[in-house]
Coordinates of C-alpha atoms in Angstrom, one line a residue:
X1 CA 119.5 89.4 79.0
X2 CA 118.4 92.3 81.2
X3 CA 114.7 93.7 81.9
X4 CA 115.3 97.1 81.9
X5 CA 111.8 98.1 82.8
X6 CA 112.8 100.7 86.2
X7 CA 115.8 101.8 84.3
X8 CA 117.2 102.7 80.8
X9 CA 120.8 101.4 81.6
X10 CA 120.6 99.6 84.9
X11 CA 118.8 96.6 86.7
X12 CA 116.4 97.5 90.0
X13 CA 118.1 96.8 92.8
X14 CA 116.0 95.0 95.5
X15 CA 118.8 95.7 98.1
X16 CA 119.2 99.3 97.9
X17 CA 118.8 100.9 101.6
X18 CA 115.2 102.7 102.1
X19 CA 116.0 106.3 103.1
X20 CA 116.5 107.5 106.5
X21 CA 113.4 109.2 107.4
X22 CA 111.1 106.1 105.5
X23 CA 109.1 105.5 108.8
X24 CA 108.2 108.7 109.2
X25 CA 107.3 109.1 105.4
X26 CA 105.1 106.0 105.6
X27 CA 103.4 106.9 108.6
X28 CA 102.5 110.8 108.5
X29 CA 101.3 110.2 104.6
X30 CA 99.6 106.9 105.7
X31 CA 101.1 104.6 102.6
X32 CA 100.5 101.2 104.0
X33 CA 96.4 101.6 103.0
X34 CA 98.1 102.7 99.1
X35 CA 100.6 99.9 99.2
X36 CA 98.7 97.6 100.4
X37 CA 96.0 97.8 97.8
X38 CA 98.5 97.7 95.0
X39 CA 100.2 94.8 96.5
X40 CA 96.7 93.0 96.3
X41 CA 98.2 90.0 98.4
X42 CA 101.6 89.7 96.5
X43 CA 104.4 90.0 98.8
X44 CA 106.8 90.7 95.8
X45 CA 105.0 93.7 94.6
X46 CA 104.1 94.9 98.1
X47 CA 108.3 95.4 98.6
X48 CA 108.5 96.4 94.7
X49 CA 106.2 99.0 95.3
X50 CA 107.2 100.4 98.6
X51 CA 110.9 100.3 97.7
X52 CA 110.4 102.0 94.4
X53 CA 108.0 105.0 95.8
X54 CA 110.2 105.6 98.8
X55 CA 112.8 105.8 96.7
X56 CA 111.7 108.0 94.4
X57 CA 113.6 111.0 95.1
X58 CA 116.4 109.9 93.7
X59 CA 115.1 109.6 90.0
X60 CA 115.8 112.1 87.7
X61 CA 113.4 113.6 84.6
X62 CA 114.8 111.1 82.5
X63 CA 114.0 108.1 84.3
X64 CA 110.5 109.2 85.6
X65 CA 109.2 110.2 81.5
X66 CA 110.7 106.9 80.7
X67 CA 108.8 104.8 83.3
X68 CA 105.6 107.1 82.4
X69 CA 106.1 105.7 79.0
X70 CA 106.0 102.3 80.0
X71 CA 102.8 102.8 82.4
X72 CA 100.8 104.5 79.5
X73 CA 101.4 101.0 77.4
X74 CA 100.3 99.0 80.7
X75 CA 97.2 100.9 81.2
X76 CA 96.2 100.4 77.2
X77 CA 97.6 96.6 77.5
X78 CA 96.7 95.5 81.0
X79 CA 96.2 91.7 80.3
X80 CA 99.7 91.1 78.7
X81 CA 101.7 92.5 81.3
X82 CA 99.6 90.5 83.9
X83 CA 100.2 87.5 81.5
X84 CA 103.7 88.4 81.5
X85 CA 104.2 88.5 84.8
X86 CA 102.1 85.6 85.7
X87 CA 104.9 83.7 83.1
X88 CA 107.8 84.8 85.0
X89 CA 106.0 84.1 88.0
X90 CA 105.0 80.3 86.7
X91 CA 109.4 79.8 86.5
X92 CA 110.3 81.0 89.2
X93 CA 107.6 78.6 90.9
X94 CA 109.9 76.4 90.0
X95 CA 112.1 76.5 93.4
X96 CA 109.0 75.9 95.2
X97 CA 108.0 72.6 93.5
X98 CA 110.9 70.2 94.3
X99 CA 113.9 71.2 92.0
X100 CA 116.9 70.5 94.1
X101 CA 119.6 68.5 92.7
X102 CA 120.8 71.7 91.3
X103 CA 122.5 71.7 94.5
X104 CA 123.6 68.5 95.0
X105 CA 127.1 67.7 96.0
X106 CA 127.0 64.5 93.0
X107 CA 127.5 66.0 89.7
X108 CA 125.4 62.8 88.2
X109 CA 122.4 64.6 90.0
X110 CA 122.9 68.1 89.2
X111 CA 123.2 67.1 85.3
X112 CA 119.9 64.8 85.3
X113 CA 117.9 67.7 87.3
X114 CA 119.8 70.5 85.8
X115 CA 118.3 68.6 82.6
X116 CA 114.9 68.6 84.0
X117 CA 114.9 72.3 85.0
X118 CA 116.4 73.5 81.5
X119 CA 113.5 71.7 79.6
X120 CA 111.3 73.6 82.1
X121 CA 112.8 77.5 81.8
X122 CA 112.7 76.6 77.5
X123 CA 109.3 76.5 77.8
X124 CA 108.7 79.5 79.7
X125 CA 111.5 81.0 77.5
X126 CA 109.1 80.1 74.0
X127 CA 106.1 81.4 75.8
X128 CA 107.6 85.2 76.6
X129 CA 108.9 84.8 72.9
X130 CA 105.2 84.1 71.8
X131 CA 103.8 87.0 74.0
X132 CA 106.7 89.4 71.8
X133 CA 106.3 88.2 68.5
X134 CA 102.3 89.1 68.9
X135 CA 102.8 92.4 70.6
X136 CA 105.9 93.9 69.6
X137 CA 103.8 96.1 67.1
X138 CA 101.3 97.4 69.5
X139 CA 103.3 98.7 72.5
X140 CA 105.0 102.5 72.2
X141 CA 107.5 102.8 75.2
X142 CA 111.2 102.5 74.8
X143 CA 111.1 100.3 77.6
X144 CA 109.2 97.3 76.5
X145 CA 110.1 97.7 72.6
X146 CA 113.6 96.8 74.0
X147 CA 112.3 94.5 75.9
X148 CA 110.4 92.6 72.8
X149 CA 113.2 93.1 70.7
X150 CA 115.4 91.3 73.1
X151 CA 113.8 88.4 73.3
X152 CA 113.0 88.0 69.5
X153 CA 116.7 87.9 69.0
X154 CA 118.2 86.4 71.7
X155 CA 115.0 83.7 71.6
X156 CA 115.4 82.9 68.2
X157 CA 114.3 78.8 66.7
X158 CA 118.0 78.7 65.7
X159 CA 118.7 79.3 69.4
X160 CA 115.9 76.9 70.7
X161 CA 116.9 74.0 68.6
X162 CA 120.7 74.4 69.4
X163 CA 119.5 73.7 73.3
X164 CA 117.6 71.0 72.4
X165 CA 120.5 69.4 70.3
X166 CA 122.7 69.7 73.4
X167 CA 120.3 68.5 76.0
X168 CA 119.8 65.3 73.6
X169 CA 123.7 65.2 73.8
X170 CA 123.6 65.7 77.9
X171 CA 121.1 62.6 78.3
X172 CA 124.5 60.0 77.2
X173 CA 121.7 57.6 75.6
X174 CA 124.3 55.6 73.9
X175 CA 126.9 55.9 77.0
X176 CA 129.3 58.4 78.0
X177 CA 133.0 58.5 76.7
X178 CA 135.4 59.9 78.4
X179 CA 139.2 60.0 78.4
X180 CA 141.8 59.8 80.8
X181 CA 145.7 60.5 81.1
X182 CA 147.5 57.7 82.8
X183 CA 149.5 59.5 86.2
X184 CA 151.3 58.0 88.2
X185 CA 150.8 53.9 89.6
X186 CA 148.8 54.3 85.8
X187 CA 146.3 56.2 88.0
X188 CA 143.7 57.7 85.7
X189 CA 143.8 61.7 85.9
X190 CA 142.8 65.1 84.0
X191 CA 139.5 63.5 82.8
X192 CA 137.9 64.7 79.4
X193 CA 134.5 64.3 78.3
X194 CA 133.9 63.6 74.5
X195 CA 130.9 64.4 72.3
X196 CA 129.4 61.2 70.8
X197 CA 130.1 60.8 67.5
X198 CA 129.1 57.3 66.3
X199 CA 125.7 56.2 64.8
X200 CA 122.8 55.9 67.1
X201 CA 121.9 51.9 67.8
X202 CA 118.2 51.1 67.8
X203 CA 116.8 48.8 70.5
X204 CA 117.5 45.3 68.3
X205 CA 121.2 46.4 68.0
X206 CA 121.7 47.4 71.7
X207 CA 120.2 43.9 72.4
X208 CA 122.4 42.3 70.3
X209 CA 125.6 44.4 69.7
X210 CA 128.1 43.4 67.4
X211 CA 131.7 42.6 69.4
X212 CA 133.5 45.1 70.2
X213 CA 137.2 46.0 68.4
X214 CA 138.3 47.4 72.1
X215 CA 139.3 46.3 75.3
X216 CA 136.2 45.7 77.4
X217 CA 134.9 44.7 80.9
X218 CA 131.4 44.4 82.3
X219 CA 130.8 44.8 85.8
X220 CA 128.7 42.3 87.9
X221 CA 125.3 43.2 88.7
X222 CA 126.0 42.5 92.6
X223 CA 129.8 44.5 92.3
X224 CA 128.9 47.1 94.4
X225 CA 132.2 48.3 95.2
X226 CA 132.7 48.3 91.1
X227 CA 129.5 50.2 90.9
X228 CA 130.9 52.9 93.1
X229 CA 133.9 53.1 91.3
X230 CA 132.2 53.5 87.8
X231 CA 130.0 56.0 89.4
X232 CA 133.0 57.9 90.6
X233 CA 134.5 57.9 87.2
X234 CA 131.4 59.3 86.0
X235 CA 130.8 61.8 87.8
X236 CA 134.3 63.1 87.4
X237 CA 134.3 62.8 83.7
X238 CA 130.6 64.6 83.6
X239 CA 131.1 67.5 86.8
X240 CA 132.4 70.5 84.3
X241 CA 129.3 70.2 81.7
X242 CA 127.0 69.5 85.2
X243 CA 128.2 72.4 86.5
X244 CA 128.2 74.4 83.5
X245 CA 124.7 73.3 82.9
X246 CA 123.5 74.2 86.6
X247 CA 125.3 78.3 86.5
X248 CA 123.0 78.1 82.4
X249 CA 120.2 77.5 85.2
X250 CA 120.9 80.1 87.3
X251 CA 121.6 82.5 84.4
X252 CA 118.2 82.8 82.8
X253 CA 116.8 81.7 86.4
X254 CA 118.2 85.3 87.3
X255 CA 116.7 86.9 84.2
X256 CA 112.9 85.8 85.3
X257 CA 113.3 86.7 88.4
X258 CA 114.5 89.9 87.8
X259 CA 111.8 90.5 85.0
X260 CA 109.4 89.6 87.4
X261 CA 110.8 91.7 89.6
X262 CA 110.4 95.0 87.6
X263 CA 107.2 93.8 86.0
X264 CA 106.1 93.7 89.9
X265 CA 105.8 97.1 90.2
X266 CA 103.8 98.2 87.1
X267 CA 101.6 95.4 88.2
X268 CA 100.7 97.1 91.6
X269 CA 100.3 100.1 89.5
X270 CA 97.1 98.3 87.6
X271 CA 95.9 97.0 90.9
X272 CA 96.2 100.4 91.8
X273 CA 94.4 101.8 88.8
X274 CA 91.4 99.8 88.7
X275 CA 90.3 100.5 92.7
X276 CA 90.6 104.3 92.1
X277 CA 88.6 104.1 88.5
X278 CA 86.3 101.7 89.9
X279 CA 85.2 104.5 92.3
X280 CA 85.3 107.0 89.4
X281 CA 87.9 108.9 91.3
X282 CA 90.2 110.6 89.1
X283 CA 94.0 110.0 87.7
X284 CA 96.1 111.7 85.9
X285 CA 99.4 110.9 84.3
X286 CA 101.4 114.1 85.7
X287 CA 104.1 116.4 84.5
X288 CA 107.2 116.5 86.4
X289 CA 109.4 119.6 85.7
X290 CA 113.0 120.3 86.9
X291 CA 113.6 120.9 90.2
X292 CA 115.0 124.3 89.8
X293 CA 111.5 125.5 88.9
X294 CA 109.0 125.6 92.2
X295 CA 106.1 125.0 90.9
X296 CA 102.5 123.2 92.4
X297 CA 99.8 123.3 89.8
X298 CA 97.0 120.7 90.3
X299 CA 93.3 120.1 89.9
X300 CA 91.0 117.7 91.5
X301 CA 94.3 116.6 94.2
X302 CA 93.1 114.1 96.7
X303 CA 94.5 111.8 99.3
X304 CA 94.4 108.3 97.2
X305 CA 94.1 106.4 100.7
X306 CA 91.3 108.3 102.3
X307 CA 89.4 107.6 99.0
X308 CA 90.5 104.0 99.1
X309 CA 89.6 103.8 102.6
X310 CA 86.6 105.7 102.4
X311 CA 86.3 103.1 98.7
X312 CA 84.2 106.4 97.3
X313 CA 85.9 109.7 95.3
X314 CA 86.5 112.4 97.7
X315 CA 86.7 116.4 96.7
X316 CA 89.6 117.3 95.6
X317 CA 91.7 120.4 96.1
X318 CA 93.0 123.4 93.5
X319 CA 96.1 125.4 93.5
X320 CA 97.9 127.2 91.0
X321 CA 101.6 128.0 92.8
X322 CA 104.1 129.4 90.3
X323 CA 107.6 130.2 91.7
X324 CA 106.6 129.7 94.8
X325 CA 108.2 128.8 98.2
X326 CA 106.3 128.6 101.2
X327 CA 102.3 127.4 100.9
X328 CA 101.1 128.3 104.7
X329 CA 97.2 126.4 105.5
X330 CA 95.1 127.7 108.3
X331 CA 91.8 127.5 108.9
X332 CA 89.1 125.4 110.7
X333 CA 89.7 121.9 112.6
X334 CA 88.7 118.8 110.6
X335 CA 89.0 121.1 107.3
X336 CA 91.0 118.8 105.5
X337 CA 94.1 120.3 106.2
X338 CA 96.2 117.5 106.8
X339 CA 94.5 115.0 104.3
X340 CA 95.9 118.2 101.7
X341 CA 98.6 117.5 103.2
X342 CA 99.2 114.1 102.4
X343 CA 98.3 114.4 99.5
X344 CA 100.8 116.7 98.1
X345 CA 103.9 114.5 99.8
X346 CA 101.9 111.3 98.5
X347 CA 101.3 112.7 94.7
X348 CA 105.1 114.1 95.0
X349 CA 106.4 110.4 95.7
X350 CA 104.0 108.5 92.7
X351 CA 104.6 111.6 90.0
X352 CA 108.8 110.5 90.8
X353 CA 108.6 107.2 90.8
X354 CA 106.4 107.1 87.1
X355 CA 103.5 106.7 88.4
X356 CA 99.8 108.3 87.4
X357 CA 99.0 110.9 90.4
X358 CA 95.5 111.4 92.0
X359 CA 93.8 114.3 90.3
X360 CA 92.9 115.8 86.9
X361 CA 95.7 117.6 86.2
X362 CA 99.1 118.0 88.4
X363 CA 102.8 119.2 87.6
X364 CA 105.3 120.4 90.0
X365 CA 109.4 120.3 90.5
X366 CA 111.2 117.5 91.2
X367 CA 112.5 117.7 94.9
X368 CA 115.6 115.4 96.0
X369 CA 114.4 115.0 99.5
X370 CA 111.0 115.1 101.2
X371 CA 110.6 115.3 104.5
X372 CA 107.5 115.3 107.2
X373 CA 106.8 116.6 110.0
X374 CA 103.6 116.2 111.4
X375 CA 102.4 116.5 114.8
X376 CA 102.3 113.3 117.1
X377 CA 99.9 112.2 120.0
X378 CA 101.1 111.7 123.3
X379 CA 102.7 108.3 123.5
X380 CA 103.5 106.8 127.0
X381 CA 107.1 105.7 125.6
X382 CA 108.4 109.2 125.0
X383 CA 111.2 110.4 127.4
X384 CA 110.8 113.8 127.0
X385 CA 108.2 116.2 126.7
X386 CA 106.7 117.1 123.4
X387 CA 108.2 120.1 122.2
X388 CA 111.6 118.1 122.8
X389 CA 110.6 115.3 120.5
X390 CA 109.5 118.0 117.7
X391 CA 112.2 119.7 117.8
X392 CA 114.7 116.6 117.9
X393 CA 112.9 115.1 115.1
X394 CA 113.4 118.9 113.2
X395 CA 117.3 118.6 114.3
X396 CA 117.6 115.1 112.6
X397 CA 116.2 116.4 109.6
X398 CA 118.3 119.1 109.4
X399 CA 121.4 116.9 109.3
X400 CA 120.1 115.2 105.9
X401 CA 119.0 118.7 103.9
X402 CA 119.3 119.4 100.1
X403 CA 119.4 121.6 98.4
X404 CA 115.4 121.4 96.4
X405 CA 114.4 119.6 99.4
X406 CA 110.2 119.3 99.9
X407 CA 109.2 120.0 103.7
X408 CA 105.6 119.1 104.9
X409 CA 104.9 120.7 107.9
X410 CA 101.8 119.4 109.9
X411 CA 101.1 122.0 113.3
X412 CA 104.4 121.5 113.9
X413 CA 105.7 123.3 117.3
X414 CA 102.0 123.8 118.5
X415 CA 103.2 121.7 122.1
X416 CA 104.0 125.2 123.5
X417 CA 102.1 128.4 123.9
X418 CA 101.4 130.4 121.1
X419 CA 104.3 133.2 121.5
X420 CA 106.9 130.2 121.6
X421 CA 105.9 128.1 118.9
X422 CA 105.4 130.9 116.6
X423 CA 108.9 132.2 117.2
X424 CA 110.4 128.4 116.9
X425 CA 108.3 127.8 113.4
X426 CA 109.2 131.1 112.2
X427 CA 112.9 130.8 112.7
X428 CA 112.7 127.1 111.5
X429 CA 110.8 128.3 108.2
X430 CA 113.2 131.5 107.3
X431 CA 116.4 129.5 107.5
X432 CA 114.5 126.9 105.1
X433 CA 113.4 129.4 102.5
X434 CA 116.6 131.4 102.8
X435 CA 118.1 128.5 101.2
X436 CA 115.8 128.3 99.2
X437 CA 113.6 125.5 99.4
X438 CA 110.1 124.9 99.4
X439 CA 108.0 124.2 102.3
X440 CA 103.7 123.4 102.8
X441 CA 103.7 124.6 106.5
X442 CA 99.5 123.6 108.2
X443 CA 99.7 125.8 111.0
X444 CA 97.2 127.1 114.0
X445 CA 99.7 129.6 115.2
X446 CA 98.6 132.8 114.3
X447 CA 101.1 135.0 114.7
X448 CA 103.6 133.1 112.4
X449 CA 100.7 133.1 110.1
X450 CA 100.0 137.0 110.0
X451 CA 104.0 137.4 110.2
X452 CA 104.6 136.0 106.8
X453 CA 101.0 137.3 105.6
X454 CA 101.9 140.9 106.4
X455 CA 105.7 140.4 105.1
X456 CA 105.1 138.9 101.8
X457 CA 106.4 141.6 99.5
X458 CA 108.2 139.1 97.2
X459 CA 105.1 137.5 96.3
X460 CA 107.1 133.8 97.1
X461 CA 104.4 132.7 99.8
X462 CA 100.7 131.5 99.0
X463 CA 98.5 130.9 101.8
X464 CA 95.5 128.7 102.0
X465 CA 92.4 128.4 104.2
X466 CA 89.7 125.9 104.6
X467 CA 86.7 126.8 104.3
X468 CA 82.9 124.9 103.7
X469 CA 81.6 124.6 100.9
X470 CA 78.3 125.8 99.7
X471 CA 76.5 122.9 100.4
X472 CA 76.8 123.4 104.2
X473 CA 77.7 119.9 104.8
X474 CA 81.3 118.9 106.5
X475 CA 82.4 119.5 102.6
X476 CA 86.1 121.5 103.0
X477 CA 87.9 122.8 100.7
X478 CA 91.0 125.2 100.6
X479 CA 90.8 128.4 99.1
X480 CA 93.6 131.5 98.8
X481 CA 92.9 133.7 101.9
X482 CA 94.2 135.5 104.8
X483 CA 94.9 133.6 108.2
X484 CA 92.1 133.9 110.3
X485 CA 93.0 135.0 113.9
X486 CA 91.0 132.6 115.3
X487 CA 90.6 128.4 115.5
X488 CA 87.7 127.1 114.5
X489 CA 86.7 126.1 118.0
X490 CA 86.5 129.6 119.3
X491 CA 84.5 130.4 116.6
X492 CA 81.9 127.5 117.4
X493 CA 81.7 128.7 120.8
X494 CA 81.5 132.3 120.1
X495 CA 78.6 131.8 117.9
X496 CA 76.6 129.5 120.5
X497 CA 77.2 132.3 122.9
X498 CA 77.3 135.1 120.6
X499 CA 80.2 136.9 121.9
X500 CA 82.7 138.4 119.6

């Protein structure tokens, strides 16, 4: 039985490597607050979730519409898959509360717990069962339809009374019987193990049997050394069905936890859900569109983990970029450029991995790499100067380009004067978009700005600029407009001393 909840035709795999750049992705778009807060204290869907969304580059239309699918019947049906889960989670809990003769070395052992834990894993088995049989109608994805449909067949009573027949068999009530061939010296050898096939004896006749038509001994209470014979006889008559019985164990012990598993991740999606509602702050389910086609069209965007953070909404941000592939941000400090920033590569990464996005309305290309960029204070541990580390860090992502690569730019090459850098961005940013890929590029140098400003004949760049909003509080937004020659400190001090 498979989950099939991440993917139409495979199983999540936990072990898959994180890409190559995944500190720098969870650090310059500040996912640990987002993570954490979908984790909610869960260790198994903090590394779901984290695995999933840094992953999510590799997923293609298919698999993101599909998954979308699935969250829509997770936001209508939020207390089954939380019951769900919480069932898988109840089995698996089952490791934790003193099952271990499953791996004992004595085969008696692993049959008597191996018992024990089957009777255990049939009862979560009836319960998932139950939760299908009442929901199977209600739910619309292809994902958990399958799922339902699954375990009504494969979980039928037929199927449940067979296992109890056979672990009424494995409990050897009336004794076990087992054959042997005589070898060599009449040594006993290839030992079989026989079903039972006589009549059941009730307590008056196994106190009083009748006397036996075969060849029988008894062995003395205080015969140890016979005790430990018999009991090696048993245990080789009874090790195939014990061991047969323990890899049953493992099987549907592997099924919860890798339903769990899946059922992890749309979990932290609720957890996620109800913070951002619960502050009224706005989600959308987005449309993702092939990655051939730049496009950026979004209402409302915001950075999810300011807001959480902040635990308030926060103003969102417009754009409307068609066939577009450079979006260069200027403007004032503290104007919410690089929150915008973040919150394009963070609403790229939830929109791929079939999650809802933050905002009321978004759509935009698939991309099969995303990389950042961003500026970094001085840290006493670097061994070079800045500049080097900016432009080593540009070299290493260089060596892992795609072609529909996303590139998130954050004052990059701003540790140098102004000439320099803008030489170094603009030579970085033509050999990008000559291959044609798409780049957000926050920038303070103002000649690259004006360069690309002035040069836009193909109509391919968009440029933003924060700017206050009417309400002349510390309210930015970004609106289309010209670079501004200026920073936004110069033009605080030339307005206290009025020059300029």
């Amino acid at each position: 039985m498979k989950a099939l909840l991440l993917y139409k035709e495979q199983d999540f795999d936990p072990k898959k490597p994180l890409p190559w750049n995944e500190r720098d992705l969870v650090q310059d778009l500040e996912l640990p607050v987002l993570l954490n807060v979908m984790a909610g204290n869960d260790e198994l869907v903090l590394e779901v979730v984290t695995k999933t969304i840094l992953d999510a580059v590799t997923n293609s239309l298919d698999t993101i519409h599909y998954r979308q699918d699935i969250l829509k019947d997770c936001l209508q049906y939020p207390a089954v898959v939380r019951l769900l889960y919480d069932i898988t989670e109840g089995a698996l809990d089952v490791k934790r509360t003193g099952w271990f003769g499953v791996f004992s070395k004595y085969p008696s052992a692993i049959l008597s717990d191996g018992l024990r834990l089957m009777e255990y894993f049939v009862d979560m088995l009836k319960q998932l069962r139950k939760v299908a049989d009442a929901n199977a109608g209600k739910f619309h994805s292809e994902g958990f339809n399958r799922l339902f449909m699954m375990l009504q067949n494969e979980l039928k009573d037929a199927y449940f009374e067979e296992i109890q027949h056979h672990l009424v068999s494995l409990r050897f009530e009336d004794g076990i019987l087992i054959s042997y061939t005589l070898g060599k010296g009449n040594k006993g050898s290839l030992p079989r193990l026989h079903r039972y096939q006589g009549k059941r004896r009730n307590w008056l006749q196994r106190l009083f049997p009748k006397k036996d038509r075969v060849y029988t001994f008894n062995i003395h209470p205080r015969d140890e050394g016979g005790a430990r014979a018999l009991s090696a006889i048993t245990n080789e008559g009874i090790n195939r069905v014990a061991n047969s019985l323990a890899q049953s164990n493992e099987h549907i012990l592997g099924f919860f936890k890798m339903l769990r598993t899946e059922l992890a991740f749309y979990v932290g999606c609720l957890n996620l859900y109800d913070r951002l509602t619960g502050m009224e702050a706005p989600v959308c389910i987005p449309q993702p569109v092939p990655a051939e086609e730049h496009r950026h069209s979004f209402s409302g965007l915001y950075d999810p983990s300011l807001a959480l953070k902040m635990n308030r909404k926060i103003v969102g941000n417009e754009l409307e970029a068609e066939k577009k592939s450079l979006v260069l941000i200027t403007g004032a400090n503290q104007g919410g450029k690089s929150t915008f920033l973040r919150s394009i590569g963070v609403a790229q990464l939830m929109m791929q991995s079939g999650l809802f996005v933050p905002g009321q309305h978004f759509s935009a290309n698939l991309c099969t790499n995303l990389f950042t960029h961003f500026k970094r204070e001085e840290d006493v541990s670097m061994t070079s100067g800045k500049l080097d580390e900016e432009l080593s860090r540009m070299s290493a992502i260089a060596d892992h380009v795609t072609s529909h690569s996303l590139f998130l730019f954050n004052e990059s090459f701003a540790a140098t004067n102004e000439r320099e850098g803008s030489e170094i961005a603009r030579q970085i940013a033509t050999a990008l978009l000559e291959k044609n890929l798409k780049l957000f590029f926050v920038t303070h140098l103002y000649e690259f700005a004006h360069e690309y400003y002035s040069n836009n004949k193909d109509g391919k760049a968009i440029f933003l600029r924060a700017e206050r909003e009417p309400d002349a509080g510390r309210t930015f937004k970004l609106a289309e407009a010209a670079p501004l020659p200026t920073s936004y400190g110069l033009d605080i001090y030339n307005k206290i001393f009025g020059q300029g």
